[in-house]
Amino acid sequence: MMYLFVFLALVLLACLWYIDKQTRFFTPAGNKLRVLEYHSISTDGFEDQITISKEKFITQLNYLKSEGYTTMWLSEIDDYQQKRKGLPPKTVVLTFDDGYANNYTELFPLLKQYGMKATCFMVLGRIGQNIDWAGKYVNDSMQLMNKSQLQEINSHIEVAHHTFKHDNYTKITLDEVDDDLKQSNAVIETEKLNVFPALAYTFGRYYRKKGEKQTRLFAILKQNGIKYAFRIGNRINKFPLNSFYDIQRTDIRGTDSMDDFKTKLRFGRNKLF
């Protein structure tokens, strides 16, 4: 009987550990780092995987405000990380990929209105240009922010790296990854931009399997001054961080319902399994 009790206790502990790893349900509030991933904001009600309507985004901001969430920049998260301190309860990082012009025309005014902050992962080699990469949810008429807009938004939006020209790092050589980062840093220096040294992998892709390629990739990131790198993953991160180049974000899609958003915000995902 004792052996059965011990076995069942171990099974229960394993289940609780798994649930906490997936959802951080049992993790103290100050040890949860929520990072939400967005892209584009529409003003005509259009929604797809990467585009959220302005009306729906406003509803989400109202919810964050009413529930007492604190939005932070990555530079602020870094300060807590360096001090190994717990975060304020209900901390959330709002991130927007690519750097669409509507992040200036729509996101920036809303952040000022609500007194909130966000991070924009900018394609640094395409500043002020129309996008020139392929994708199911993009087209070449979609424009990115220009230099003056990037400089103006820094009161509420912190800029970070999203590669030089939107390359998938698993589709190019590691030498090309190194060159990509060097070109991005050259743009920052030449244009005198204030860019926090964090990177969001395009398409969320990087060498996930531990081994030589992942080790070399992470070394290249570090050599080029990148402090943190973000994948997708749809989980809440345990904080302080122990691993800096595979931080998970939760993908907020334009087609998500408000219930979807609330569940993702709380647990990092819609489903446990």
PDB file of C-alpha atoms in Angstrom:
ATOM      1  CA  MET A   1       0.000   0.000   0.000  1.00  0.00           C
ATOM      2  CA  MET A   2       2.851   2.362   0.863  1.00  0.00           C
ATOM      3  CA  TYR A   3       4.453   1.797  -2.540  1.00  0.00           C
ATOM      4  CA  LEU A   4       1.144   2.571  -4.258  1.00  0.00           C
ATOM      5  CA  PHE A   5       0.784   5.784  -2.251  1.00  0.00           C
ATOM      6  CA  VAL A   6       4.324   6.864  -3.168  1.00  0.00           C
ATOM      7  CA  PHE A   7       3.706   6.016  -6.818  1.00  0.00           C
ATOM      8  CA  LEU A   8       0.466   8.019  -6.940  1.00  0.00           C
ATOM      9  CA  ALA A   9       2.133  10.943  -5.175  1.00  0.00           C
ATOM     10  CA  LEU A  10       4.932  10.945  -7.732  1.00  0.00           C
ATOM     11  CA  VAL A  11       2.412  10.824 -10.591  1.00  0.00           C
ATOM     12  CA  LEU A  12       0.521  13.748  -9.053  1.00  0.00           C
ATOM     13  CA  LEU A  13       3.719  15.792  -8.656  1.00  0.00           C
ATOM     14  CA  ALA A  14       4.681  15.030 -12.256  1.00  0.00           C
ATOM     15  CA  CYS A  15       1.260  16.174 -13.463  1.00  0.00           C
ATOM     16  CA  LEU A  16       1.467  19.392 -11.435  1.00  0.00           C
ATOM     17  CA  TRP A  17       4.978  20.038 -12.759  1.00  0.00           C
ATOM     18  CA  TYR A  18       3.781  19.521 -16.337  1.00  0.00           C
ATOM     19  CA  ILE A  19       0.783  21.817 -15.881  1.00  0.00           C
ATOM     20  CA  ASP A  20       2.998  24.529 -14.401  1.00  0.00           C
ATOM     21  CA  LYS A  21       5.533  24.190 -17.201  1.00  0.00           C
ATOM     22  CA  GLN A  22       2.811  24.556 -19.808  1.00  0.00           C
ATOM     23  CA  THR A  23       0.772  27.353 -18.164  1.00  0.00           C
ATOM     24  CA  ARG A  24       2.788  28.682 -15.154  1.00  0.00           C
ATOM     25  CA  PHE A  25      -0.435  28.165 -13.192  1.00  0.00           C
ATOM     26  CA  PHE A  26       1.428  27.545  -9.912  1.00  0.00           C
ATOM     27  CA  THR A  27       4.296  29.973 -10.558  1.00  0.00           C
ATOM     28  CA  PRO A  28       4.309  33.083  -8.317  1.00  0.00           C
ATOM     29  CA  ALA A  29       3.094  36.241 -10.067  1.00  0.00           C
ATOM     30  CA  GLY A  30       6.494  37.944  -9.880  1.00  0.00           C
ATOM     31  CA  ASN A  31       8.145  35.037 -11.666  1.00  0.00           C
ATOM     32  CA  LYS A  32       5.975  35.153 -14.797  1.00  0.00           C
ATOM     33  CA  LEU A  33       7.133  36.918 -17.960  1.00  0.00           C
ATOM     34  CA  ARG A  34       4.314  37.274 -20.481  1.00  0.00           C
ATOM     35  CA  VAL A  35       5.328  38.381 -23.981  1.00  0.00           C
ATOM     36  CA  LEU A  36       2.536  38.888 -26.542  1.00  0.00           C
ATOM     37  CA  GLU A  37       3.237  38.915 -30.286  1.00  0.00           C
ATOM     38  CA  TYR A  38       1.374  41.172 -32.732  1.00  0.00           C
ATOM     39  CA  HIS A  39       2.138  42.564 -36.189  1.00  0.00           C
ATOM     40  CA  SER A  40      -0.241  44.947 -37.932  1.00  0.00           C
ATOM     41  CA  ILE A  41      -3.326  47.002 -36.974  1.00  0.00           C
ATOM     42  CA  SER A  42      -6.130  47.665 -39.469  1.00  0.00           C
ATOM     43  CA  THR A  43      -8.595  50.553 -39.454  1.00  0.00           C
ATOM     44  CA  ASP A  44     -11.167  48.991 -41.801  1.00  0.00           C
ATOM     45  CA  GLY A  45     -12.061  45.965 -39.687  1.00  0.00           C
ATOM     46  CA  PHE A  46      -9.841  43.577 -41.654  1.00  0.00           C
ATOM     47  CA  GLU A  47      -8.420  40.699 -39.605  1.00  0.00           C
ATOM     48  CA  ASP A  48      -6.213  37.717 -40.347  1.00  0.00           C
ATOM     49  CA  GLN A  49      -3.404  35.843 -38.616  1.00  0.00           C
ATOM     50  CA  ILE A  50      -1.100  38.881 -38.371  1.00  0.00           C
ATOM     51  CA  THR A  51      -3.568  41.772 -38.644  1.00  0.00           C
ATOM     52  CA  ILE A  52      -5.836  42.802 -35.789  1.00  0.00           C
ATOM     53  CA  SER A  53      -8.600  45.375 -36.146  1.00  0.00           C
ATOM     54  CA  LYS A  54      -8.142  48.623 -34.261  1.00  0.00           C
ATOM     55  CA  GLU A  55     -11.456  48.093 -32.489  1.00  0.00           C
ATOM     56  CA  LYS A  56     -10.454  44.660 -31.191  1.00  0.00           C
ATOM     57  CA  PHE A  57      -7.025  45.891 -30.119  1.00  0.00           C
ATOM     58  CA  ILE A  58      -8.652  48.746 -28.168  1.00  0.00           C
ATOM     59  CA  THR A  59     -10.877  46.189 -26.413  1.00  0.00           C
ATOM     60  CA  GLN A  60      -7.767  44.259 -25.427  1.00  0.00           C
ATOM     61  CA  LEU A  61      -6.054  47.400 -24.113  1.00  0.00           C
ATOM     62  CA  ASN A  62      -9.137  48.220 -22.059  1.00  0.00           C
ATOM     63  CA  TYR A  63      -9.027  44.732 -20.582  1.00  0.00           C
ATOM     64  CA  LEU A  64      -5.331  45.039 -19.707  1.00  0.00           C
ATOM     65  CA  LYS A  65      -5.996  48.362 -18.026  1.00  0.00           C
ATOM     66  CA  SER A  66      -9.078  47.217 -16.108  1.00  0.00           C
ATOM     67  CA  GLU A  67      -7.294  44.081 -14.870  1.00  0.00           C
ATOM     68  CA  GLY A  68      -4.248  46.016 -13.640  1.00  0.00           C
ATOM     69  CA  TYR A  69      -1.614  44.741 -16.067  1.00  0.00           C
ATOM     70  CA  THR A  70       1.687  46.607 -16.306  1.00  0.00           C
ATOM     71  CA  THR A  71       3.271  46.959 -19.758  1.00  0.00           C
ATOM     72  CA  MET A  72       7.065  47.098 -19.869  1.00  0.00           C
ATOM     73  CA  TRP A  73       9.854  47.593 -22.372  1.00  0.00           C
ATOM     74  CA  LEU A  74      12.481  44.913 -22.806  1.00  0.00           C
ATOM     75  CA  SER A  75      15.079  47.304 -21.413  1.00  0.00           C
ATOM     76  CA  GLU A  76      13.048  47.429 -18.197  1.00  0.00           C
ATOM     77  CA  ILE A  77      12.745  43.640 -18.127  1.00  0.00           C
ATOM     78  CA  ASP A  78      16.523  43.523 -18.580  1.00  0.00           C
ATOM     79  CA  ASP A  79      16.994  45.719 -15.515  1.00  0.00           C
ATOM     80  CA  TYR A  80      14.962  43.291 -13.384  1.00  0.00           C
ATOM     81  CA  GLN A  81      16.881  40.394 -14.934  1.00  0.00           C
ATOM     82  CA  GLN A  82      20.265  41.903 -14.086  1.00  0.00           C
ATOM     83  CA  LYS A  83      19.153  42.466 -10.487  1.00  0.00           C
ATOM     84  CA  ARG A  84      17.564  38.980 -10.324  1.00  0.00           C
ATOM     85  CA  LYS A  85      14.397  40.601  -9.013  1.00  0.00           C
ATOM     86  CA  GLY A  86      10.831  39.432  -9.422  1.00  0.00           C
ATOM     87  CA  LEU A  87       8.617  41.400 -11.785  1.00  0.00           C
ATOM     88  CA  PRO A  88       5.594  43.450 -10.725  1.00  0.00           C
ATOM     89  CA  PRO A  89       2.496  41.217 -10.699  1.00  0.00           C
ATOM     90  CA  LYS A  90       0.693  41.018 -14.057  1.00  0.00           C
ATOM     91  CA  THR A  91       3.641  42.256 -16.091  1.00  0.00           C
ATOM     92  CA  VAL A  92       3.163  41.940 -19.858  1.00  0.00           C
ATOM     93  CA  VAL A  93       5.374  42.865 -22.804  1.00  0.00           C
ATOM     94  CA  LEU A  94       3.511  43.896 -25.975  1.00  0.00           C
ATOM     95  CA  THR A  95       5.608  43.208 -29.075  1.00  0.00           C
ATOM     96  CA  PHE A  96       4.947  44.064 -32.730  1.00  0.00           C
ATOM     97  CA  ASP A  97       6.954  42.444 -35.521  1.00  0.00           C
ATOM     98  CA  ASP A  98       8.239  43.951 -38.773  1.00  0.00           C
ATOM     99  CA  GLY A  99       7.621  47.643 -38.068  1.00  0.00           C
ATOM    100  CA  TYR A 100       4.527  48.417 -40.143  1.00  0.00           C
ATOM    101  CA  ALA A 101       3.644  52.069 -40.695  1.00  0.00           C
ATOM    102  CA  ASN A 102       0.389  51.513 -38.818  1.00  0.00           C
ATOM    103  CA  ASN A 103       2.469  50.914 -35.696  1.00  0.00           C
ATOM    104  CA  TYR A 104       3.141  54.660 -35.953  1.00  0.00           C
ATOM    105  CA  THR A 105      -0.275  55.856 -37.130  1.00  0.00           C
ATOM    106  CA  GLU A 106      -2.431  53.580 -34.931  1.00  0.00           C
ATOM    107  CA  LEU A 107      -0.403  51.843 -32.203  1.00  0.00           C
ATOM    108  CA  PHE A 108       1.653  54.835 -31.076  1.00  0.00           C
ATOM    109  CA  PRO A 109      -1.346  57.152 -30.387  1.00  0.00           C
ATOM    110  CA  LEU A 110      -3.176  54.369 -28.535  1.00  0.00           C
ATOM    111  CA  LEU A 111      -0.185  53.688 -26.300  1.00  0.00           C
ATOM    112  CA  LYS A 112       0.003  57.396 -25.479  1.00  0.00           C
ATOM    113  CA  GLN A 113      -3.722  57.461 -24.737  1.00  0.00           C
ATOM    114  CA  TYR A 114      -3.558  54.442 -22.431  1.00  0.00           C
ATOM    115  CA  GLY A 115      -0.177  55.237 -20.894  1.00  0.00           C
ATOM    116  CA  MET A 116       1.239  51.921 -22.085  1.00  0.00           C
ATOM    117  CA  LYS A 117       4.450  50.701 -23.701  1.00  0.00           C
ATOM    118  CA  ALA A 118       5.360  48.290 -26.502  1.00  0.00           C
ATOM    119  CA  THR A 119       8.377  46.907 -28.320  1.00  0.00           C
ATOM    120  CA  CYS A 120       8.667  46.976 -32.113  1.00  0.00           C
ATOM    121  CA  PHE A 121      10.940  44.374 -33.684  1.00  0.00           C
ATOM    122  CA  MET A 122      11.989  46.293 -36.808  1.00  0.00           C
ATOM    123  CA  VAL A 123      13.303  44.908 -40.102  1.00  0.00           C
ATOM    124  CA  LEU A 124      16.273  47.255 -40.017  1.00  0.00           C
ATOM    125  CA  GLY A 125      17.304  46.972 -43.646  1.00  0.00           C
ATOM    126  CA  ARG A 126      13.862  47.972 -44.894  1.00  0.00           C
ATOM    127  CA  ILE A 127      13.202  51.201 -42.978  1.00  0.00           C
ATOM    128  CA  GLY A 128      10.694  53.390 -44.834  1.00  0.00           C
ATOM    129  CA  GLN A 129      10.222  50.798 -47.594  1.00  0.00           C
ATOM    130  CA  ASN A 130       7.441  48.504 -48.696  1.00  0.00           C
ATOM    131  CA  ILE A 131       7.974  44.898 -47.662  1.00  0.00           C
ATOM    132  CA  ASP A 132       9.742  42.668 -50.174  1.00  0.00           C
ATOM    133  CA  TRP A 133       9.445  39.227 -48.593  1.00  0.00           C
ATOM    134  CA  ALA A 134       6.909  36.529 -49.401  1.00  0.00           C
ATOM    135  CA  GLY A 135       4.166  35.398 -47.074  1.00  0.00           C
ATOM    136  CA  LYS A 136       0.549  34.282 -47.028  1.00  0.00           C
ATOM    137  CA  TYR A 137      -0.560  37.286 -44.974  1.00  0.00           C
ATOM    138  CA  VAL A 138       1.571  40.045 -46.518  1.00  0.00           C
ATOM    139  CA  ASN A 139       1.799  41.917 -49.805  1.00  0.00           C
ATOM    140  CA  ASP A 140       4.250  44.383 -51.326  1.00  0.00           C
ATOM    141  CA  SER A 141       1.977  47.382 -50.677  1.00  0.00           C
ATOM    142  CA  MET A 142       2.495  47.100 -46.911  1.00  0.00           C
ATOM    143  CA  GLN A 143       4.844  49.861 -45.816  1.00  0.00           C
ATOM    144  CA  LEU A 144       7.257  49.977 -42.888  1.00  0.00           C
ATOM    145  CA  MET A 145       7.977  52.930 -40.623  1.00  0.00           C
ATOM    146  CA  ASN A 146      10.570  55.481 -41.739  1.00  0.00           C
ATOM    147  CA  LYS A 147      13.452  56.940 -39.759  1.00  0.00           C
ATOM    148  CA  SER A 148      11.634  60.012 -38.459  1.00  0.00           C
ATOM    149  CA  GLN A 149       8.730  57.851 -37.280  1.00  0.00           C
ATOM    150  CA  LEU A 150      11.096  55.480 -35.499  1.00  0.00           C
ATOM    151  CA  GLN A 151      12.661  58.422 -33.727  1.00  0.00           C
ATOM    152  CA  GLU A 152       9.299  59.906 -32.747  1.00  0.00           C
ATOM    153  CA  ILE A 153       7.776  56.777 -31.240  1.00  0.00           C
ATOM    154  CA  ASN A 154      10.476  56.194 -28.631  1.00  0.00           C
ATOM    155  CA  SER A 155       8.446  57.781 -25.831  1.00  0.00           C
ATOM    156  CA  HIS A 156       6.160  54.714 -25.864  1.00  0.00           C
ATOM    157  CA  ILE A 157       7.656  52.193 -28.311  1.00  0.00           C
ATOM    158  CA  GLU A 158      11.086  50.645 -27.882  1.00  0.00           C
ATOM    159  CA  VAL A 159      12.696  49.442 -31.118  1.00  0.00           C
ATOM    160  CA  ALA A 160      14.550  46.114 -31.316  1.00  0.00           C
ATOM    161  CA  HIS A 161      15.955  43.803 -34.039  1.00  0.00           C
ATOM    162  CA  HIS A 162      13.973  41.726 -36.541  1.00  0.00           C
ATOM    163  CA  THR A 163      16.890  40.915 -38.883  1.00  0.00           C
ATOM    164  CA  PHE A 164      18.198  43.074 -41.733  1.00  0.00           C
ATOM    165  CA  LYS A 165      15.870  41.922 -44.525  1.00  0.00           C
ATOM    166  CA  HIS A 166      13.477  39.448 -42.903  1.00  0.00           C
ATOM    167  CA  ASP A 167      15.511  36.315 -43.558  1.00  0.00           C
ATOM    168  CA  ASN A 168      14.602  33.033 -41.912  1.00  0.00           C
ATOM    169  CA  TYR A 169      17.764  32.156 -39.994  1.00  0.00           C
ATOM    170  CA  THR A 170      17.238  28.427 -40.559  1.00  0.00           C
ATOM    171  CA  LYS A 171      17.250  28.983 -44.340  1.00  0.00           C
ATOM    172  CA  ILE A 172      20.599  30.805 -44.574  1.00  0.00           C
ATOM    173  CA  THR A 173      24.092  29.862 -43.455  1.00  0.00           C
ATOM    174  CA  LEU A 174      25.418  30.847 -40.059  1.00  0.00           C
ATOM    175  CA  ASP A 175      27.976  33.089 -41.782  1.00  0.00           C
ATOM    176  CA  GLU A 176      25.051  34.842 -43.471  1.00  0.00           C
ATOM    177  CA  VAL A 177      23.336  35.183 -40.084  1.00  0.00           C
ATOM    178  CA  ASP A 178      26.480  36.860 -38.782  1.00  0.00           C
ATOM    179  CA  ASP A 179      26.522  39.202 -41.784  1.00  0.00           C
ATOM    180  CA  ASP A 180      22.809  39.963 -41.328  1.00  0.00           C
ATOM    181  CA  LEU A 181      23.379  41.072 -37.741  1.00  0.00           C
ATOM    182  CA  LYS A 182      26.408  43.134 -38.708  1.00  0.00           C
ATOM    183  CA  GLN A 183      24.380  44.930 -41.393  1.00  0.00           C
ATOM    184  CA  SER A 184      21.630  45.637 -38.866  1.00  0.00           C
ATOM    185  CA  ASN A 185      24.128  47.087 -36.410  1.00  0.00           C
ATOM    186  CA  ALA A 186      25.623  49.213 -39.197  1.00  0.00           C
ATOM    187  CA  VAL A 187      22.183  50.709 -39.927  1.00  0.00           C
ATOM    188  CA  ILE A 188      21.702  51.503 -36.242  1.00  0.00           C
ATOM    189  CA  GLU A 189      25.065  53.271 -36.101  1.00  0.00           C
ATOM    190  CA  THR A 190      24.717  55.109 -39.410  1.00  0.00           C
ATOM    191  CA  GLU A 191      21.140  56.285 -38.769  1.00  0.00           C
ATOM    192  CA  LYS A 192      21.825  56.956 -35.077  1.00  0.00           C
ATOM    193  CA  LEU A 193      18.818  54.913 -33.977  1.00  0.00           C
ATOM    194  CA  ASN A 194      18.048  53.904 -30.416  1.00  0.00           C
ATOM    195  CA  VAL A 195      17.602  50.119 -30.677  1.00  0.00           C
ATOM    196  CA  PHE A 196      17.549  47.698 -27.768  1.00  0.00           C
ATOM    197  CA  PRO A 197      19.768  44.638 -28.465  1.00  0.00           C
ATOM    198  CA  ALA A 198      17.041  42.018 -28.573  1.00  0.00           C
ATOM    199  CA  LEU A 199      16.015  39.982 -31.615  1.00  0.00           C
ATOM    200  CA  ALA A 200      12.754  38.343 -32.671  1.00  0.00           C
ATOM    201  CA  TYR A 201      13.444  35.473 -35.061  1.00  0.00           C
ATOM    202  CA  THR A 202      11.466  35.922 -38.276  1.00  0.00           C
ATOM    203  CA  PHE A 203       8.692  33.319 -38.548  1.00  0.00           C
ATOM    204  CA  GLY A 204       9.781  32.319 -35.008  1.00  0.00           C
ATOM    205  CA  ARG A 205      12.412  30.091 -36.622  1.00  0.00           C
ATOM    206  CA  TYR A 206      15.796  29.252 -35.153  1.00  0.00           C
ATOM    207  CA  TYR A 207      17.773  26.079 -34.460  1.00  0.00           C
ATOM    208  CA  ARG A 208      15.604  24.634 -31.713  1.00  0.00           C
ATOM    209  CA  LYS A 209      17.449  21.332 -31.408  1.00  0.00           C
ATOM    210  CA  LYS A 210      20.412  21.508 -29.081  1.00  0.00           C
ATOM    211  CA  GLY A 211      23.652  20.845 -30.895  1.00  0.00           C
ATOM    212  CA  GLU A 212      26.462  22.450 -32.852  1.00  0.00           C
ATOM    213  CA  LYS A 213      24.260  24.711 -35.003  1.00  0.00           C
ATOM    214  CA  GLN A 214      22.315  26.065 -32.048  1.00  0.00           C
ATOM    215  CA  THR A 215      25.518  26.625 -30.074  1.00  0.00           C
ATOM    216  CA  ARG A 216      27.082  28.493 -32.995  1.00  0.00           C
ATOM    217  CA  LEU A 217      23.918  30.552 -33.600  1.00  0.00           C
ATOM    218  CA  PHE A 218      23.745  31.649 -29.970  1.00  0.00           C
ATOM    219  CA  ALA A 219      27.466  32.493 -30.022  1.00  0.00           C
ATOM    220  CA  ILE A 220      26.944  34.653 -33.132  1.00  0.00           C
ATOM    221  CA  LEU A 221      24.071  36.479 -31.454  1.00  0.00           C
ATOM    222  CA  LYS A 222      26.234  37.193 -28.423  1.00  0.00           C
ATOM    223  CA  GLN A 223      29.207  38.321 -30.529  1.00  0.00           C
ATOM    224  CA  ASN A 224      26.954  40.839 -32.285  1.00  0.00           C
ATOM    225  CA  GLY A 225      25.682  42.290 -29.032  1.00  0.00           C
ATOM    226  CA  ILE A 226      22.269  40.617 -28.922  1.00  0.00           C
ATOM    227  CA  LYS A 227      21.225  40.109 -25.283  1.00  0.00           C
ATOM    228  CA  TYR A 228      17.900  38.334 -25.803  1.00  0.00           C
ATOM    229  CA  ALA A 229      16.207  36.486 -28.667  1.00  0.00           C
ATOM    230  CA  PHE A 230      12.540  35.544 -28.992  1.00  0.00           C
ATOM    231  CA  ARG A 231      10.755  32.604 -30.614  1.00  0.00           C
ATOM    232  CA  ILE A 232       7.008  31.893 -30.474  1.00  0.00           C
ATOM    233  CA  GLY A 233       6.247  28.817 -28.364  1.00  0.00           C
ATOM    234  CA  ASN A 234       3.032  30.130 -26.757  1.00  0.00           C
ATOM    235  CA  ARG A 235       4.095  29.772 -23.144  1.00  0.00           C
ATOM    236  CA  ILE A 236       4.654  32.151 -20.252  1.00  0.00           C
ATOM    237  CA  ASN A 237       8.343  32.337 -19.336  1.00  0.00           C
ATOM    238  CA  LYS A 238       9.667  31.655 -15.868  1.00  0.00           C
ATOM    239  CA  PHE A 239      11.505  34.712 -14.543  1.00  0.00           C
ATOM    240  CA  PRO A 240      14.319  35.542 -13.923  1.00  0.00           C
ATOM    241  CA  LEU A 241      15.388  33.939 -17.180  1.00  0.00           C
ATOM    242  CA  ASN A 242      17.989  31.197 -17.298  1.00  0.00           C
ATOM    243  CA  SER A 243      18.131  30.972 -21.093  1.00  0.00           C
ATOM    244  CA  PHE A 244      18.350  34.160 -23.150  1.00  0.00           C
ATOM    245  CA  TYR A 245      18.042  33.131 -26.812  1.00  0.00           C
ATOM    246  CA  ASP A 246      14.848  31.060 -26.840  1.00  0.00           C
ATOM    247  CA  ILE A 247      12.389  33.253 -24.928  1.00  0.00           C
ATOM    248  CA  GLN A 248       8.796  32.376 -25.749  1.00  0.00           C
ATOM    249  CA  ARG A 249       6.063  34.684 -26.961  1.00  0.00           C
ATOM    250  CA  THR A 250       2.330  34.158 -27.239  1.00  0.00           C
ATOM    251  CA  ASP A 251       0.931  34.669 -30.738  1.00  0.00           C
ATOM    252  CA  ILE A 252      -2.093  36.986 -30.638  1.00  0.00           C
ATOM    253  CA  ARG A 253      -3.967  36.617 -33.916  1.00  0.00           C
ATOM    254  CA  GLY A 254      -6.426  39.076 -35.371  1.00  0.00           C
ATOM    255  CA  THR A 255      -8.975  36.270 -35.603  1.00  0.00           C
ATOM    256  CA  ASP A 256      -8.768  35.458 -31.873  1.00  0.00           C
ATOM    257  CA  SER A 257     -11.921  36.039 -29.868  1.00  0.00           C
ATOM    258  CA  MET A 258     -11.808  38.031 -26.642  1.00  0.00           C
ATOM    259  CA  ASP A 259     -12.053  34.766 -24.706  1.00  0.00           C
ATOM    260  CA  ASP A 260      -9.059  33.492 -26.690  1.00  0.00           C
ATOM    261  CA  PHE A 261      -7.129  36.608 -25.735  1.00  0.00           C
ATOM    262  CA  LYS A 262      -7.970  36.313 -22.034  1.00  0.00           C
ATOM    263  CA  THR A 263      -6.957  32.652 -21.952  1.00  0.00           C
ATOM    264  CA  LYS A 264      -3.698  33.289 -23.804  1.00  0.00           C
ATOM    265  CA  LEU A 265      -2.890  36.212 -21.541  1.00  0.00           C
ATOM    266  CA  ARG A 266      -3.447  34.112 -18.432  1.00  0.00           C
ATOM    267  CA  PHE A 267      -1.946  30.804 -19.533  1.00  0.00           C
ATOM    268  CA  GLY A 268       0.106  31.553 -22.674  1.00  0.00           C
ATOM    269  CA  ARG A 269      -2.056  29.275 -24.803  1.00  0.00           C
ATOM    270  CA  ASN A 270      -5.624  28.220 -25.455  1.00  0.00           C
ATOM    271  CA  LYS A 271      -5.189  24.523 -24.729  1.00  0.00           C
ATOM    272  CA  LEU A 272      -3.126  22.598 -22.208  1.00  0.00           C
ATOM    273  CA  PHE A 273      -2.355  19.739 -24.593  1.00  0.00           C
TER     274      PHE A 273
END
